[in-house]
Tab-separated table of C-alpha atoms and ligand atoms in Angstrom:
chain	number	residue	atom	x	y	z
A	1	MET	CA	-37.953	18.584	-0.150
A	2	LYS	CA	-36.357	21.551	1.768
A	3	ILE	CA	-33.181	20.186	3.278
A	4	ALA	CA	-30.540	21.676	5.324
A	5	ILE	CA	-27.028	20.651	4.949
A	6	TYR	CA	-24.216	21.082	7.277
A	7	GLY	CA	-20.626	21.223	6.689
A	8	LEU	CA	-19.639	22.373	3.190
A	9	GLY	CA	-16.898	20.521	2.616
A	10	TYR	CA	-16.634	17.707	-0.609
A	11	VAL	CA	-18.844	16.003	0.553
A	12	GLY	CA	-21.656	18.167	2.275
A	13	LEU	CA	-20.897	21.158	-1.105
A	14	THR	CA	-21.876	17.990	-3.825
A	15	ALA	CA	-25.074	17.216	-2.387
A	16	ALA	CA	-26.051	20.407	-2.094
A	17	ALA	CA	-25.040	21.151	-5.635
A	18	CYS	CA	-26.524	17.707	-6.674
A	19	LEU	CA	-30.061	17.786	-5.062
A	20	THR	CA	-30.620	21.711	-6.064
A	21	SER	CA	-30.032	19.906	-9.438
A	22	GLU	CA	-32.894	17.984	-8.946
A	23	GLY	CA	-35.387	21.099	-7.472
A	24	HIS	CA	-34.918	20.354	-4.050
A	25	TRP	CA	-34.039	23.739	-1.868
A	26	VAL	CA	-30.863	23.737	0.287
A	27	LEU	CA	-29.763	25.529	3.013
A	28	GLY	CA	-25.779	25.085	3.392
A	29	VAL	CA	-24.735	25.843	7.242
A	30	ASP	CA	-20.688	26.466	7.481
A	31	VAL	CA	-18.700	27.847	10.438
A	32	SER	CA	-16.267	29.093	7.263
A	33	GLU	CA	-17.341	32.384	6.119
A	34	ARG	CA	-14.983	31.996	3.177
A	35	LYS	CA	-16.808	28.994	2.191
A	36	VAL	CA	-20.420	30.813	2.878
A	37	LYS	CA	-19.317	33.620	0.961
A	38	GLU	CA	-17.974	32.106	-2.240
A	39	ALA	CA	-20.843	29.400	-2.411
A	40	ASN	CA	-23.646	32.395	-1.837
A	41	SER	CA	-21.459	33.434	-5.115
A	42	GLY	CA	-22.086	30.214	-7.034
A	43	LYS	CA	-18.286	29.972	-6.522
A	44	SER	CA	-16.802	26.513	-5.427
A	45	PRO	CA	-14.688	26.609	-2.625
A	46	ILE	CA	-12.985	23.310	-3.575
A	47	GLN	CA	-12.039	21.925	-6.867
A	48	GLU	CA	-14.372	19.492	-7.866
A	49	PRO	CA	-14.920	18.952	-12.035
A	50	GLY	CA	-18.737	20.095	-12.921
A	51	LEU	CA	-19.237	21.306	-9.101
A	52	GLU	CA	-18.550	25.201	-9.782
A	53	ASP	CA	-21.281	24.526	-12.831
A	54	LEU	CA	-24.516	23.226	-10.603
A	55	LEU	CA	-23.906	25.924	-8.053
A	56	SER	CA	-24.200	29.281	-10.153
A	57	LYS	CA	-26.744	27.849	-11.310
A	58	ALA	CA	-28.271	26.762	-7.658
A	59	VAL	CA	-27.591	30.571	-7.248
A	60	ALA	CA	-29.475	31.727	-9.871
A	61	GLY	CA	-32.090	29.932	-9.902
A	62	GLY	CA	-32.852	31.319	-5.691
A	63	LEU	CA	-31.718	27.066	-4.959
A	64	LEU	CA	-29.337	27.427	-2.867
A	65	HIS	CA	-28.376	29.960	0.259
A	66	CYS	CA	-25.793	29.499	2.638
A	67	THR	CA	-24.987	30.497	5.990
A	68	THR	CA	-22.773	30.349	9.020
A	69	ASP	CA	-25.884	30.059	11.337
A	70	GLY	CA	-28.695	27.991	10.114
A	71	SER	CA	-30.541	27.917	12.847
A	72	GLN	CA	-33.344	30.473	11.503
A	73	GLN	CA	-34.536	28.464	8.919
A	74	LEU	CA	-34.077	24.934	10.466
A	75	ASN	CA	-37.816	24.033	10.978
A	76	GLN	CA	-38.681	24.862	7.006
A	77	CYS	CA	-36.718	21.817	6.445
A	78	ASP	CA	-37.889	18.037	6.027
A	79	LEU	CA	-34.345	16.882	6.052
A	80	ALA	CA	-30.938	18.248	7.873
A	81	ILE	CA	-27.866	15.892	6.058
A	82	VAL	CA	-24.268	16.622	8.555
A	83	CYS	CA	-21.237	16.222	6.035
A	84	VAL	CA	-19.017	18.200	8.759
A	85	GLY	CA	-15.067	16.383	9.185
A	86	THR	CA	-14.324	13.550	11.029
A	87	PRO	CA	-10.467	13.869	10.974
A	88	SER	CA	-8.395	11.864	12.629
A	89	GLY	CA	-7.459	12.070	16.168
A	90	VAL	CA	-4.040	11.501	18.046
A	91	ASP	CA	-5.114	8.606	19.316
A	92	GLY	CA	-6.158	7.354	15.706
A	93	SER	CA	-9.739	7.305	16.468
A	94	HIS	CA	-12.182	10.170	14.678
A	95	ASN	CA	-12.888	13.225	15.980
A	96	MET	CA	-16.335	13.537	16.754
A	97	THR	CA	-16.240	17.653	17.965
A	98	TYR	CA	-18.152	18.927	15.003
A	99	ILE	CA	-20.542	16.208	14.655
A	100	ALA	CA	-21.050	16.356	18.482
A	101	GLU	CA	-21.377	20.333	17.905
A	102	VAL	CA	-23.698	19.921	14.711
A	103	SER	CA	-25.913	17.702	16.725
A	104	ARG	CA	-26.139	20.254	19.587
A	105	GLN	CA	-27.694	22.969	17.601
A	106	ILE	CA	-29.906	21.287	15.977
A	107	ALA	CA	-31.403	19.722	19.244
A	108	THR	CA	-31.194	23.344	20.002
A	109	ALA	CA	-32.883	24.987	16.699
A	110	VAL	CA	-35.436	22.150	16.347
A	111	ASP	CA	-39.271	23.018	17.316
A	112	PRO	CA	-39.728	20.790	19.780
A	113	LYS	CA	-43.364	20.652	18.640
A	114	ARG	CA	-43.134	20.240	14.903
A	115	GLN	CA	-46.209	18.528	13.005
A	116	THR	CA	-43.766	16.315	10.886
A	117	PRO	CA	-40.391	15.306	12.530
A	118	LEU	CA	-37.200	16.671	11.499
A	119	THR	CA	-35.062	14.142	9.719
A	120	VAL	CA	-31.368	14.006	10.464
A	121	VAL	CA	-29.338	12.241	8.135
A	122	TYR	CA	-25.391	11.575	9.439
A	123	ARG	CA	-23.278	11.097	6.310
A	124	SER	CA	-20.099	12.067	7.806
A	125	THR	CA	-17.558	8.556	8.501
A	126	ILE	CA	-19.120	7.832	11.994
A	127	ARG	CA	-17.195	4.851	14.011
A	128	PRO	CA	-20.252	1.984	14.818
A	129	GLY	CA	-22.629	3.080	17.892
A	130	THR	CA	-21.789	6.685	17.105
A	131	ILE	CA	-25.520	7.495	16.727
A	132	GLU	CA	-26.692	5.108	19.692
A	133	GLU	CA	-23.858	6.364	22.131
A	134	LEU	CA	-23.230	10.016	21.431
A	135	ILE	CA	-25.420	11.606	19.068
A	136	LYS	CA	-28.733	9.950	20.521
A	137	PRO	CA	-27.791	11.085	24.069
A	138	ILE	CA	-26.801	14.616	22.914
A	139	PHE	CA	-30.950	14.896	21.120
A	140	GLU	CA	-31.876	13.675	24.816
A	141	SER	CA	-30.066	16.055	26.868
A	142	THR	CA	-31.622	18.470	24.637
A	143	LEU	CA	-34.882	17.105	23.879
A	144	GLY	CA	-35.716	14.947	26.546
A	145	LYS	CA	-35.883	11.469	26.655
A	146	ASN	CA	-38.384	10.131	23.686
A	147	PHE	CA	-38.074	12.814	21.795
A	148	SER	CA	-40.369	12.759	18.684
A	149	CYS	CA	-39.504	15.955	16.780
A	150	ILE	CA	-36.275	14.272	15.202
A	151	GLU	CA	-35.862	10.939	13.718
A	152	LEU	CA	-32.222	10.300	13.057
A	153	VAL	CA	-31.073	8.547	10.045
A	154	TYR	CA	-26.974	7.069	8.883
A	155	ASN	CA	-26.192	6.916	5.626
A	156	PRO	CA	-22.600	6.693	4.450
A	157	GLU	CA	-21.212	8.154	1.482
A	158	PHE	CA	-19.247	6.478	-1.135
A	159	LEU	CA	-18.518	9.070	-3.658
A	160	ARG	CA	-14.833	9.799	-4.771
A	161	GLU	CA	-13.455	13.329	-5.062
A	162	ALA	CA	-13.157	13.823	-8.818
A	163	TYR	CA	-16.101	11.890	-9.477
A	164	ALA	CA	-18.002	13.482	-6.696
A	165	ILE	CA	-20.605	14.477	-9.003
A	166	ASN	CA	-20.465	11.315	-11.042
A	167	ASP	CA	-20.278	8.925	-8.451
A	168	TYR	CA	-23.280	10.761	-6.296
A	169	PHE	CA	-25.522	10.284	-8.806
A	170	ASN	CA	-24.052	6.913	-9.391
A	171	PRO	CA	-23.394	5.204	-6.576
A	172	PRO	CA	-21.987	1.493	-5.235
A	173	LYS	CA	-24.749	1.213	-3.344
A	174	ILE	CA	-27.173	2.972	-0.682
A	175	VAL	CA	-26.842	2.015	2.794
A	176	ILE	CA	-29.307	3.560	5.425
A	177	GLY	CA	-29.112	2.894	8.710
A	178	THR	CA	-32.617	3.743	11.198
A	179	VAL	CA	-33.954	2.746	14.439
A	180	ASP	CA	-35.567	-0.203	12.886
A	181	SER	CA	-34.333	-0.797	9.964
A	182	LEU	CA	-36.909	-0.210	8.263
A	183	PRO	CA	-37.223	2.173	4.805
A	184	ASN	CA	-37.835	5.280	5.726
A	185	PRO	CA	-40.230	7.790	3.351
A	186	ARG	CA	-38.065	11.180	3.526
A	187	MET	CA	-35.052	8.629	2.683
A	188	GLU	CA	-37.065	7.553	-0.075
A	189	GLU	CA	-38.258	10.826	-1.630
A	190	LEU	CA	-34.304	11.365	-1.500
A	191	ASN	CA	-33.047	9.044	-3.374
A	192	LYS	CA	-35.979	7.979	-6.110
A	193	ASN	CA	-33.530	9.438	-9.095
A	194	ILE	CA	-30.424	7.121	-8.034
A	195	LYS	CA	-30.557	3.522	-9.289
A	196	ALA	CA	-28.094	1.007	-6.911
A	197	PRO	CA	-29.228	-1.270	-4.728
A	198	VAL	CA	-30.440	0.176	-0.868
A	199	PHE	CA	-29.786	-1.596	1.621
A	200	TYR	CA	-31.935	-0.912	5.002
A	201	THR	CA	-29.674	-2.205	8.261
A	202	LYS	CA	-29.655	-1.200	11.777
A	203	TYR	CA	-27.398	1.918	12.477
A	204	ARG	CA	-24.088	0.129	13.643
A	205	GLU	CA	-24.348	-2.287	10.423
A	206	SER	CA	-24.804	1.306	8.474
A	207	GLU	CA	-21.981	3.030	10.416
A	208	ILE	CA	-19.218	0.249	9.972
A	209	THR	CA	-19.760	0.050	6.463
A	210	LYS	CA	-17.605	2.969	5.252
A	211	PHE	CA	-14.455	1.309	7.586
A	212	VAL	CA	-15.172	-1.918	6.016
A	213	ASP	CA	-15.430	-0.354	2.323
A	214	ASN	CA	-11.835	1.686	3.237
A	215	THR	CA	-10.017	-1.024	4.862
A	216	PHE	CA	-10.297	-3.277	2.152
A	217	HIS	CA	-9.744	-0.704	-0.722
A	218	ALA	CA	-6.321	-0.138	1.469
A	219	VAL	CA	-5.759	-3.996	1.968
A	220	LYS	CA	-5.631	-4.517	-2.247
A	221	VAL	CA	-3.579	-1.201	-2.985
A	222	ALA	CA	-1.222	-2.799	-0.268
A	223	PHE	CA	-1.848	-6.457	-1.274
A	224	ALA	CA	-1.054	-5.421	-5.280
A	225	ASN	CA	2.165	-3.140	-4.092
A	226	GLU	CA	3.378	-6.206	-1.961
A	227	ILE	CA	2.816	-8.318	-5.316
A	228	GLY	CA	4.295	-5.935	-7.251
A	229	ARG	CA	7.378	-5.636	-5.307
A	230	VAL	CA	7.939	-9.287	-5.372
A	231	CYS	CA	7.499	-9.631	-9.378
A	232	THR	CA	10.133	-6.660	-9.559
A	233	GLN	CA	12.980	-8.026	-7.791
A	234	LEU	CA	11.900	-11.184	-9.551
A	235	GLY	CA	12.618	-9.788	-12.774
A	236	ILE	CA	8.647	-10.469	-13.632
A	237	SER	CA	6.324	-8.267	-15.513
A	238	ALA	CA	4.165	-6.491	-12.752
A	239	SER	CA	1.518	-5.165	-15.200
A	240	LYS	CA	1.390	-8.934	-16.715
A	241	MET	CA	0.905	-10.214	-13.227
A	242	HIS	CA	-2.049	-7.821	-12.813
A	243	GLU	CA	-3.537	-8.183	-16.225
A	244	ILE	CA	-3.841	-12.035	-15.758
A	245	PHE	CA	-4.691	-11.422	-12.098
A	246	ILE	CA	-7.967	-9.380	-12.686
A	247	SER	CA	-9.154	-11.117	-15.473
A	248	ASP	CA	-10.007	-13.864	-13.003
A	249	THR	CA	-13.421	-12.632	-12.522
A	250	LYS	CA	-14.386	-16.112	-10.952
A	251	LEU	CA	-11.897	-17.100	-7.850
A	252	ASN	CA	-9.890	-13.798	-7.881
A	253	ILE	CA	-12.468	-10.316	-8.227
A	254	SER	CA	-15.562	-12.162	-7.002
A	255	PRO	CA	-17.771	-12.812	-4.031
A	256	TYR	CA	-15.678	-16.160	-3.577
A	257	TYR	CA	-13.259	-16.545	-0.129
A	258	PHE	CA	-15.152	-13.527	1.411
A	259	ARG	CA	-17.714	-14.966	3.774
A	260	PRO	CA	-16.759	-14.392	7.142
A	261	GLY	CA	-16.478	-18.176	8.792
A	262	GLY	CA	-14.269	-20.948	8.772
A	263	ALA	CA	-10.737	-19.995	8.955
A	264	PHE	CA	-8.276	-21.179	5.396
A	265	GLY	CA	-6.807	-24.890	5.079
A	266	GLY	CA	-6.127	-27.327	3.274
A	267	SER	CA	-3.136	-28.637	1.453
A	268	CYS	CA	-2.432	-25.318	-1.178
A	269	LEU	CA	-3.437	-22.081	0.665
A	270	PRO	CA	-1.380	-21.978	4.263
A	271	LYS	CA	1.513	-23.937	1.779
A	272	ASP	CA	1.557	-21.481	-1.310
A	273	VAL	CA	1.644	-18.309	1.203
A	274	ARG	CA	4.327	-19.513	2.829
A	275	ALA	CA	6.637	-20.264	0.375
A	276	LEU	CA	6.008	-16.559	-1.281
A	277	GLN	CA	6.178	-14.912	1.857
A	278	TYR	CA	9.696	-17.383	2.227
A	279	ILE	CA	10.269	-15.819	-1.778
A	280	ALA	CA	9.712	-12.423	-0.967
A	281	ALA	CA	12.144	-12.085	2.200
A	282	ASP	CA	14.909	-13.960	0.100
A	283	VAL	CA	14.326	-10.920	-2.639
A	284	GLY	CA	13.771	-8.269	0.199
A	285	ALA	CA	9.867	-7.564	-1.357
A	286	ASN	CA	9.235	-6.881	2.260
A	287	THR	CA	5.825	-8.280	2.297
A	288	ARG	CA	3.897	-6.941	5.467
A	289	LEU	CA	0.379	-7.521	5.150
A	290	ILE	CA	1.157	-11.464	2.797
A	291	ASP	CA	3.338	-11.852	6.395
A	292	ALA	CA	0.550	-11.530	8.560
A	293	LEU	CA	-1.972	-13.600	6.577
A	294	LEU	CA	-0.992	-16.880	8.529
A	295	ARG	CA	-0.636	-15.136	12.009
A	296	SER	CA	-4.024	-13.673	11.086
A	297	ASN	CA	-5.454	-17.230	10.427
A	298	GLU	CA	-4.416	-18.379	13.139
A	299	ALA	CA	-5.765	-15.606	15.476
A	300	HIS	CA	-9.368	-16.229	13.506
A	301	LYS	CA	-8.943	-20.324	14.812
A	302	HIS	CA	-8.098	-19.062	18.110
A	303	PHE	CA	-11.306	-16.623	18.023
A	304	LEU	CA	-13.743	-19.927	16.448
A	305	TYR	CA	-12.268	-22.189	19.339
A	306	GLU	CA	-13.480	-19.706	22.472
A	307	GLN	CA	-17.096	-18.983	20.399
A	308	VAL	CA	-17.342	-22.624	21.185
A	309	THR	CA	-15.919	-23.221	24.580
A	310	ALA	CA	-17.423	-19.604	25.679
A	311	ASP	CA	-20.271	-20.451	28.444
A	312	LEU	CA	-19.155	-24.015	28.441
A	313	PRO	CA	-16.300	-25.799	31.039
A	314	PRO	CA	-13.888	-28.207	30.354
A	315	GLY	CA	-15.778	-31.918	31.035
A	316	GLY	CA	-18.405	-30.790	28.658
A	317	SER	CA	-19.817	-32.451	25.391
A	318	VAL	CA	-18.645	-31.204	21.908
A	319	LEU	CA	-19.888	-32.643	18.466
A	320	MET	CA	-18.113	-31.358	15.309
A	321	LEU	CA	-19.485	-31.091	11.933
A	322	GLY	CA	-17.226	-31.613	9.733
A	323	LEU	CA	-13.746	-32.125	10.341
A	324	ALA	CA	-11.729	-32.194	6.592
A	325	PHE	CA	-10.740	-28.595	5.490
A	326	LYS	CA	-14.033	-28.747	3.415
A	327	LYS	CA	-17.237	-30.706	2.362
A	328	GLU	CA	-17.131	-33.150	0.178
A	329	SER	CA	-13.222	-34.205	1.357
A	330	ASP	CA	-11.660	-36.035	3.117
A	331	ASP	CA	-8.258	-34.263	3.027
A	332	LEU	CA	-7.122	-33.421	6.448
A	333	ARG	CA	-4.227	-31.094	5.646
A	334	GLU	CA	-3.873	-28.516	7.582
A	335	SER	CA	-7.815	-28.338	8.245
A	336	PRO	CA	-8.441	-25.657	10.757
A	337	LYS	CA	-11.116	-28.349	11.992
A	338	VAL	CA	-8.354	-30.566	13.211
A	339	ASP	CA	-6.890	-27.691	15.155
A	340	MET	CA	-10.539	-26.659	16.856
A	341	ALA	CA	-10.186	-30.736	17.997
A	342	ARG	CA	-6.911	-30.747	19.009
A	343	LYS	CA	-7.602	-27.697	21.167
A	344	LEU	CA	-10.918	-28.882	22.542
A	345	LEU	CA	-9.369	-32.412	23.195
A	346	ASN	CA	-6.764	-30.569	24.996
A	347	ALA	CA	-8.717	-28.654	27.124
A	348	GLY	CA	-10.292	-31.540	28.205
A	349	TYR	CA	-13.916	-31.396	26.195
A	350	LYS	CA	-15.823	-34.666	25.780
A	351	LEU	CA	-15.300	-34.738	21.552
A	352	SER	CA	-17.302	-36.537	19.405
A	353	ILE	CA	-16.947	-35.998	14.946
A	354	TYR	CA	-19.094	-36.600	11.894
A	355	ASP	CA	-17.824	-36.048	8.818
A	356	PRO	CA	-19.577	-38.436	6.664
A	357	TYR	CA	-16.933	-38.172	3.676
A	358	LEU	CA	-13.902	-39.327	5.777
A	359	HIS	CA	-12.881	-43.174	6.505
A	360	PRO	CA	-9.652	-42.873	8.078
A	361	GLN	CA	-9.336	-46.458	7.106
A	362	GLN	CA	-8.894	-45.391	3.448
A	363	LEU	CA	-6.566	-42.442	4.951
A	364	ILE	CA	-3.170	-42.743	2.525
A	365	GLY	CA	0.246	-40.650	2.669
A	366	GLN	CA	0.465	-37.342	3.478
A	367	ASN	CA	-2.727	-36.792	4.537
A	368	LEU	CA	-2.980	-40.096	6.985
A	369	GLY	CA	0.301	-39.076	9.055
A	370	TYR	CA	-0.818	-35.462	9.538
A	371	SER	CA	-4.273	-36.962	10.542
A	372	PHE	CA	-2.039	-38.912	12.879
A	373	LEU	CA	0.078	-37.128	14.184
A	374	HIS	CA	-2.858	-34.165	15.059
A	375	LEU	CA	-5.465	-36.418	16.155
A	376	PRO	CA	-3.976	-39.822	16.727
A	377	THR	CA	-7.391	-40.806	18.231
A	378	LEU	CA	-9.735	-39.456	15.129
A	379	PRO	CA	-10.897	-43.365	14.358
A	380	ASP	CA	-12.171	-43.642	17.867
A	381	LEU	CA	-14.219	-39.726	17.754
A	382	LEU	CA	-15.628	-40.025	14.116
A	383	VAL	CA	-19.419	-40.846	15.573
A	384	SER	CA	-22.211	-41.919	12.661
A	385	ALA	CA	-25.628	-39.915	11.761
A	386	GLU	CA	-27.358	-43.318	13.664
A	387	THR	CA	-25.373	-42.497	16.857
A	388	ILE	CA	-25.717	-38.800	17.020
A	389	ALA	CA	-29.591	-38.910	16.628
A	390	THR	CA	-29.735	-40.908	20.391
A	391	GLN	CA	-27.327	-38.537	22.498
A	392	THR	CA	-27.503	-35.392	23.731
A	393	TYR	CA	-24.601	-32.727	23.347
A	394	ASP	CA	-23.981	-29.404	25.302
A	395	VAL	CA	-22.568	-28.025	22.202
A	396	VAL	CA	-23.138	-28.668	18.425
A	397	VAL	CA	-20.547	-26.987	16.145
A	398	ASP	CA	-20.937	-27.388	12.561
A	399	MET	CA	-17.768	-26.562	10.801
A	400	SER	CA	-19.024	-27.321	7.262
A	401	GLY	CA	-22.894	-26.838	6.899
A	402	MET	CA	-23.327	-29.854	7.590
A	403	ALA	CA	-26.651	-29.700	10.506
A	404	ALA	CA	-29.114	-29.926	8.122
A	405	GLY	CA	-30.877	-32.872	7.675
A	406	LEU	CA	-29.343	-34.356	11.074
A	407	THR	CA	-31.233	-34.779	13.735
A	408	LEU	CA	-29.782	-33.140	16.683
A	409	ASN	CA	-30.454	-33.156	20.661
A	410	CYS	CA	-28.114	-29.839	22.062
A	411	GLY	CA	-28.038	-27.006	24.068
A	412	LYS	CA	-26.654	-25.125	21.591
A	413	LEU	CA	-25.789	-25.177	17.711
A	414	LEU	CA	-23.260	-23.037	16.213
A	415	ASN	CA	-22.418	-22.321	12.978
A	416	LEU	CA	-19.447	-21.326	12.402
A	417	ASP	CA	-18.759	-22.084	8.935
A	418	ARG	CA	-21.181	-18.972	8.554
A	419	LEU	CA	-20.428	-15.936	11.026
A	420	SER	CA	-24.202	-14.400	11.874
B	501	NAD	N1	-13.641	13.496	0.663
B	501	NAD	C1	-14.823	12.126	0.431
B	501	NAD	O1	-14.186	11.784	-0.508
B	501	NAD	C2	-15.490	11.547	1.189
B	501	NAD	C3	-16.019	10.383	0.748
B	501	NAD	C4	-16.890	9.828	1.677
B	501	NAD	C5	-17.323	10.490	3.046
B	501	NAD	N2	-16.595	11.173	3.827
B	501	NAD	C6	-16.724	11.865	4.649
B	501	NAD	O2	-17.537	12.885	5.114
B	501	NAD	C7	-16.830	13.409	6.198
B	501	NAD	C8	-16.692	14.941	5.631
B	501	NAD	O3	-15.783	14.967	4.231
B	501	NAD	P1	-15.182	16.150	3.200
B	501	NAD	O4	-14.270	15.458	2.529
B	501	NAD	O5	-16.133	16.552	2.780
B	501	NAD	O6	-14.607	17.222	5.010
B	501	NAD	P2	-14.163	18.153	4.697
B	501	NAD	O7	-13.182	18.845	5.506
B	501	NAD	O8	-13.982	18.620	3.555
B	501	NAD	O9	-15.746	19.317	5.386
B	501	NAD	C9	-16.300	19.669	6.054
B	501	NAD	C10	-16.599	20.601	6.074
B	501	NAD	O10	-17.783	20.936	7.486
B	501	NAD	C11	-17.063	22.323	7.715
B	501	NAD	N3	-17.660	22.065	9.452
B	501	NAD	C12	-17.058	21.890	10.518
B	501	NAD	N4	-17.562	22.211	12.011
B	501	NAD	C13	-18.762	22.607	11.769
B	501	NAD	C14	-20.390	23.196	12.169
B	501	NAD	N5	-19.956	23.030	13.749
B	501	NAD	N6	-20.986	23.312	11.302
B	501	NAD	C15	-21.020	23.815	10.154
B	501	NAD	N7	-20.174	23.291	9.565
B	501	NAD	C16	-19.186	22.514	10.137
B	501	NAD	C17	-16.129	22.775	7.627
B	501	NAD	O11	-15.988	23.962	7.609
B	501	NAD	C18	-15.546	22.004	6.197
B	501	NAD	O12	-16.040	23.328	5.269
B	501	NAD	C19	-15.749	12.564	7.114
B	501	NAD	O13	-16.613	12.432	7.788
B	501	NAD	C20	-14.940	12.016	5.599
B	501	NAD	O14	-14.478	11.030	5.947
B	501	NAD	C21	-15.585	11.885	2.690
């Protein structure tokens, strides 16, 4: 294919070099005359292992031409990939000036009567909503509503500097946002030599992916360092701890505890997090991330409560499915569902609870104490499957994945065990 690449930085130049190595012809566009000149002479303006080798081969083979003005040759291209910078603005948001500038340049240069649309692929990191709220309006203002000479795609980049070429051909995944979430033939062609799971999504899902990934990487580093500080202060080997931690691919480095849905609770997690917070404070380890966990969890419990009550005035009837901290358990200690029940009762909702694993007369010890302290009327709230089948509820809230198999008559069924 003939591909224009806007922005010859770490992302754009790597893409240019890798695409030419696959036989594509690339038009590189950058505002920096120095970068353009160096790239045209087969030199890399940035330090990246293997990049200069690919660039010099591309130039020698006539597959790479760079310019500060791509407008003349843009219409010969099948694809344009936008890799310009999106640096932090003063308020912390991304500065979208370069994205807007390039979009306007492409909109002005494209032939509105093109036979096949130019696929414009944004690869820079952009905030969710940018395609629909900034980029599309720029094209509309130049080309009119319902323009057909351009198709917009978002395709985040996952490469790491210093491993960029290897990462380009071996990404962890390929995420492609399209107007209809459907596969795009040009993108299939572009990625045909790359083996990785492919996700076609709506624009916004693809746009947020990079933020989620990078924030998680930051969480991992901060968490590892907080644990490292606690261990160091306690005279425990941080590297041994790391070795033991990452060896657990069943619960630690695994998809467990990752699904957006219920808050954490039960007899272990809140208690042990609280205790580690205490230990860390005691030895001066200053664990800001760990200290924020319980507050984050409380915020989530309240978010879930607001999901239930959003369109329901007090006095409405709510059936909760599940009360114990997890399905098939009768442990109520620090169950987030007990908090939900308490909040609903306090606000004046008519509450019923279904949990077939829970028998108040069998609760003993701390479990009994906790449940009666937080929900003194628990026995009156519990209902059976048979009762549920004969009643109508305004809202049924599935907190534990228990709705299947029940006969439910309700205005709204909410699954809070798994956010959709
Ligand atoms: N660097 C990475 O490892 C990496 C990884 C994944 C995603 N990203 C994202 O990709 C984007 C690009 O990152 P980068 O590190 O390659 O940036 P960079 O700053 O190295 O390169 C951006 C290039 O865009 C050029 N540019 C600016 N305005 C232009 C215009 N109007 N026309 C043509 N060129 C223009 C600049 O001169 C510069 O050469 C960013 O959004 C970044 O967040 C970066």
